[in-house]
Amino acid sequence: MATAPSGLQSYALSLLRIVAGFTFTLHGAQKLGALGGLGGHAAMPYTMLWFAGILEIIGGPLIILGLLTRPVALILCGEMAVAYFTVHIHMGPLAFPLLNGGEITVLYCFFFLYLVTAGPGAVSLDRMLRHKA
């Protein structure tokens, strides 16, 4: 039988969401040329990599804030699944993300899937807005 999560678990989820959202935003910034870019360059506009950067630079801060968490997490989960199956799968064995460079992609994919089901945790704008209504 499942037990209700403790208050501490909900705060830990919020902390995990904030840290993951921050690092995810950095990946998007890098794709768009910040932080040294990708090999010193930004992704070419309107390419798949560029659109991924846009999703990450917008979605990451929304995840950090816990705003529209479930729908944003669903979109980002899908983005990571597409990234894995269009990029990483061709770089090595499918079942070994560590060998095909897709480890962080798989982790983000399943983390965002978890957020879709679990919600944002105790500290979020979603929670604040829900309690004001």
PDB file of C-alpha atoms in Angstrom, residues 2-130:
ATOM      1  CA  ALA A   2       1.372   3.418  -0.979  1.00  0.00           C
ATOM      2  CA  THR A   3       1.852   5.994   1.743  1.00  0.00           C
ATOM      3  CA  ALA A   4       1.431   9.728   1.405  1.00  0.00           C
ATOM      4  CA  PRO A   5       4.733  11.531   0.836  1.00  0.00           C
ATOM      5  CA  SER A   6       6.123  13.357   3.839  1.00  0.00           C
ATOM      6  CA  GLY A   7       6.513  17.111   3.811  1.00  0.00           C
ATOM      7  CA  LEU A   8      10.266  16.647   3.632  1.00  0.00           C
ATOM      8  CA  GLN A   9       9.948  14.592   0.437  1.00  0.00           C
ATOM      9  CA  SER A  10       7.926  17.366  -1.173  1.00  0.00           C
ATOM     10  CA  TYR A  11      10.610  19.931  -0.304  1.00  0.00           C
ATOM     11  CA  ALA A  12      13.306  17.589  -1.634  1.00  0.00           C
ATOM     12  CA  LEU A  13      11.335  17.273  -4.889  1.00  0.00           C
ATOM     13  CA  SER A  14      11.198  21.070  -5.131  1.00  0.00           C
ATOM     14  CA  LEU A  15      14.953  21.305  -4.618  1.00  0.00           C
ATOM     15  CA  LEU A  16      15.577  18.626  -7.251  1.00  0.00           C
ATOM     16  CA  ARG A  17      13.226  20.423  -9.663  1.00  0.00           C
ATOM     17  CA  ILE A  18      15.018  23.747  -9.155  1.00  0.00           C
ATOM     18  CA  VAL A  19      18.524  22.311  -9.605  1.00  0.00           C
ATOM     19  CA  ALA A  20      17.540  20.225 -12.639  1.00  0.00           C
ATOM     20  CA  GLY A  21      15.734  23.210 -14.168  1.00  0.00           C
ATOM     21  CA  PHE A  22      18.845  25.343 -13.704  1.00  0.00           C
ATOM     22  CA  THR A  23      21.200  22.831 -15.320  1.00  0.00           C
ATOM     23  CA  PHE A  24      18.673  22.235 -18.114  1.00  0.00           C
ATOM     24  CA  THR A  25      18.545  25.989 -18.773  1.00  0.00           C
ATOM     25  CA  LEU A  26      22.339  26.007 -19.072  1.00  0.00           C
ATOM     26  CA  HIS A  27      22.124  23.351 -21.795  1.00  0.00           C
ATOM     27  CA  GLY A  28      19.691  25.570 -23.698  1.00  0.00           C
ATOM     28  CA  ALA A  29      21.872  28.645 -23.249  1.00  0.00           C
ATOM     29  CA  GLN A  30      24.853  26.723 -24.577  1.00  0.00           C
ATOM     30  CA  LYS A  31      22.911  25.673 -27.687  1.00  0.00           C
ATOM     31  CA  LEU A  32      22.068  29.328 -28.323  1.00  0.00           C
ATOM     32  CA  GLY A  33      25.714  30.415 -28.068  1.00  0.00           C
ATOM     33  CA  ALA A  34      26.141  31.337 -24.405  1.00  0.00           C
ATOM     34  CA  LEU A  35      28.763  29.759 -22.146  1.00  0.00           C
ATOM     35  CA  GLY A  36      31.097  29.143 -25.064  1.00  0.00           C
ATOM     36  CA  GLY A  37      28.386  27.659 -27.233  1.00  0.00           C
ATOM     37  CA  LEU A  38      28.810  24.312 -28.913  1.00  0.00           C
ATOM     38  CA  GLY A  39      32.439  24.248 -29.937  1.00  0.00           C
ATOM     39  CA  GLY A  40      32.451  28.048 -29.834  1.00  0.00           C
ATOM     40  CA  HIS A  41      29.316  28.423 -31.966  1.00  0.00           C
ATOM     41  CA  ALA A  42      25.569  28.672 -31.531  1.00  0.00           C
ATOM     42  CA  ALA A  43      23.192  26.238 -33.189  1.00  0.00           C
ATOM     43  CA  MET A  44      22.113  27.356 -36.645  1.00  0.00           C
ATOM     44  CA  PRO A  45      18.714  29.100 -36.481  1.00  0.00           C
ATOM     45  CA  TYR A  46      15.651  26.981 -37.200  1.00  0.00           C
ATOM     46  CA  THR A  47      17.503  23.677 -36.932  1.00  0.00           C
ATOM     47  CA  MET A  48      16.378  20.937 -34.573  1.00  0.00           C
ATOM     48  CA  LEU A  49      19.222  21.826 -32.201  1.00  0.00           C
ATOM     49  CA  TRP A  50      18.176  25.478 -32.208  1.00  0.00           C
ATOM     50  CA  PHE A  51      14.544  24.588 -31.429  1.00  0.00           C
ATOM     51  CA  ALA A  52      15.805  22.336 -28.620  1.00  0.00           C
ATOM     52  CA  GLY A  53      17.718  25.311 -27.227  1.00  0.00           C
ATOM     53  CA  ILE A  54      14.584  27.445 -27.361  1.00  0.00           C
ATOM     54  CA  LEU A  55      12.559  24.785 -25.501  1.00  0.00           C
ATOM     55  CA  GLU A  56      15.312  24.500 -22.884  1.00  0.00           C
ATOM     56  CA  ILE A  57      15.819  28.242 -22.406  1.00  0.00           C
ATOM     57  CA  ILE A  58      12.059  28.741 -21.903  1.00  0.00           C
ATOM     58  CA  GLY A  59      11.164  25.437 -20.234  1.00  0.00           C
ATOM     59  CA  GLY A  60      14.085  25.417 -17.801  1.00  0.00           C
ATOM     60  CA  PRO A  61      13.087  28.645 -16.000  1.00  0.00           C
ATOM     61  CA  LEU A  62       9.438  27.531 -15.911  1.00  0.00           C
ATOM     62  CA  ILE A  63      10.575  24.298 -14.238  1.00  0.00           C
ATOM     63  CA  ILE A  64      12.730  26.301 -11.791  1.00  0.00           C
ATOM     64  CA  LEU A  65       9.744  28.460 -10.860  1.00  0.00           C
ATOM     65  CA  GLY A  66       7.364  25.520 -10.742  1.00  0.00           C
ATOM     66  CA  LEU A  67       5.032  27.313 -13.134  1.00  0.00           C
ATOM     67  CA  LEU A  68       2.910  25.161 -15.484  1.00  0.00           C
ATOM     68  CA  THR A  69       5.104  22.331 -14.265  1.00  0.00           C
ATOM     69  CA  ARG A  70       3.149  19.335 -15.550  1.00  0.00           C
ATOM     70  CA  PRO A  71       2.536  20.509 -19.146  1.00  0.00           C
ATOM     71  CA  VAL A  72       6.051  21.953 -19.477  1.00  0.00           C
ATOM     72  CA  ALA A  73       7.577  18.766 -18.066  1.00  0.00           C
ATOM     73  CA  LEU A  74       5.556  16.714 -20.569  1.00  0.00           C
ATOM     74  CA  ILE A  75       6.914  18.778 -23.471  1.00  0.00           C
ATOM     75  CA  LEU A  76      10.485  18.570 -22.161  1.00  0.00           C
ATOM     76  CA  CYS A  77      10.162  14.815 -21.583  1.00  0.00           C
ATOM     77  CA  GLY A  78       9.134  14.492 -25.217  1.00  0.00           C
ATOM     78  CA  GLU A  79      12.025  16.681 -26.321  1.00  0.00           C
ATOM     79  CA  MET A  80      14.489  14.448 -24.497  1.00  0.00           C
ATOM     80  CA  ALA A  81      12.947  11.282 -25.960  1.00  0.00           C
ATOM     81  CA  VAL A  82      13.229  12.748 -29.458  1.00  0.00           C
ATOM     82  CA  ALA A  83      16.831  13.789 -28.755  1.00  0.00           C
ATOM     83  CA  TYR A  84      17.737  10.297 -27.615  1.00  0.00           C
ATOM     84  CA  PHE A  85      16.136   8.521 -30.550  1.00  0.00           C
ATOM     85  CA  THR A  86      17.352  10.943 -33.214  1.00  0.00           C
ATOM     86  CA  VAL A  87      20.880  11.676 -31.980  1.00  0.00           C
ATOM     87  CA  HIS A  88      22.205   9.302 -29.352  1.00  0.00           C
ATOM     88  CA  ILE A  89      20.796   6.056 -30.700  1.00  0.00           C
ATOM     89  CA  HIS A  90      23.058   6.451 -33.748  1.00  0.00           C
ATOM     90  CA  MET A  91      26.172   7.007 -31.638  1.00  0.00           C
ATOM     91  CA  GLY A  92      26.374   3.609 -29.975  1.00  0.00           C
ATOM     92  CA  PRO A  93      24.405   0.721 -28.499  1.00  0.00           C
ATOM     93  CA  LEU A  94      20.738   1.538 -27.811  1.00  0.00           C
ATOM     94  CA  ALA A  95      20.662  -0.083 -24.381  1.00  0.00           C
ATOM     95  CA  PHE A  96      23.817   1.641 -23.148  1.00  0.00           C
ATOM     96  CA  PRO A  97      23.274   5.404 -22.806  1.00  0.00           C
ATOM     97  CA  LEU A  98      26.671   5.736 -21.170  1.00  0.00           C
ATOM     98  CA  LEU A  99      28.305   4.455 -24.370  1.00  0.00           C
ATOM     99  CA  ASN A 100      26.235   6.506 -26.821  1.00  0.00           C
ATOM    100  CA  GLY A 101      26.457   9.807 -24.927  1.00  0.00           C
ATOM    101  CA  GLY A 102      22.788   9.798 -24.007  1.00  0.00           C
ATOM    102  CA  GLU A 103      22.995   9.301 -20.243  1.00  0.00           C
ATOM    103  CA  ILE A 104      21.983  12.852 -19.274  1.00  0.00           C
ATOM    104  CA  THR A 105      19.300  12.838 -21.973  1.00  0.00           C
ATOM    105  CA  VAL A 106      17.729   9.690 -20.519  1.00  0.00           C
ATOM    106  CA  LEU A 107      17.928  11.076 -16.975  1.00  0.00           C
ATOM    107  CA  TYR A 108      16.253  14.347 -17.980  1.00  0.00           C
ATOM    108  CA  CYS A 109      13.587  12.440 -19.938  1.00  0.00           C
ATOM    109  CA  PHE A 110      12.602  10.306 -16.974  1.00  0.00           C
ATOM    110  CA  PHE A 111      12.952  13.155 -14.476  1.00  0.00           C
ATOM    111  CA  PHE A 112      10.513  15.244 -16.505  1.00  0.00           C
ATOM    112  CA  LEU A 113       8.184  12.248 -16.803  1.00  0.00           C
ATOM    113  CA  TYR A 114       8.298  11.988 -13.004  1.00  0.00           C
ATOM    114  CA  LEU A 115       7.396  15.689 -12.691  1.00  0.00           C
ATOM    115  CA  VAL A 116       4.387  15.113 -14.946  1.00  0.00           C
ATOM    116  CA  THR A 117       3.061  12.576 -12.446  1.00  0.00           C
ATOM    117  CA  ALA A 118       4.370  13.976  -9.142  1.00  0.00           C
ATOM    118  CA  GLY A 119       3.895  17.689  -9.732  1.00  0.00           C
ATOM    119  CA  PRO A 120       6.278  20.445  -8.662  1.00  0.00           C
ATOM    120  CA  GLY A 121       6.641  19.777  -4.942  1.00  0.00           C
ATOM    121  CA  ALA A 122       6.008  22.036  -1.956  1.00  0.00           C
ATOM    122  CA  VAL A 123       7.724  25.189  -3.213  1.00  0.00           C
ATOM    123  CA  SER A 124       6.334  26.330  -6.557  1.00  0.00           C
ATOM    124  CA  LEU A 125       4.284  29.005  -8.232  1.00  0.00           C
ATOM    125  CA  ASP A 126       1.803  26.316  -9.293  1.00  0.00           C
ATOM    126  CA  ARG A 127       1.134  25.540  -5.632  1.00  0.00           C
ATOM    127  CA  MET A 128       0.913  29.207  -4.658  1.00  0.00           C
ATOM    128  CA  LEU A 129      -1.548  29.946  -7.462  1.00  0.00           C
ATOM    129  CA  ARG A 130      -3.633  26.864  -6.683  1.00  0.00           C
TER     130      ARG A 130
END
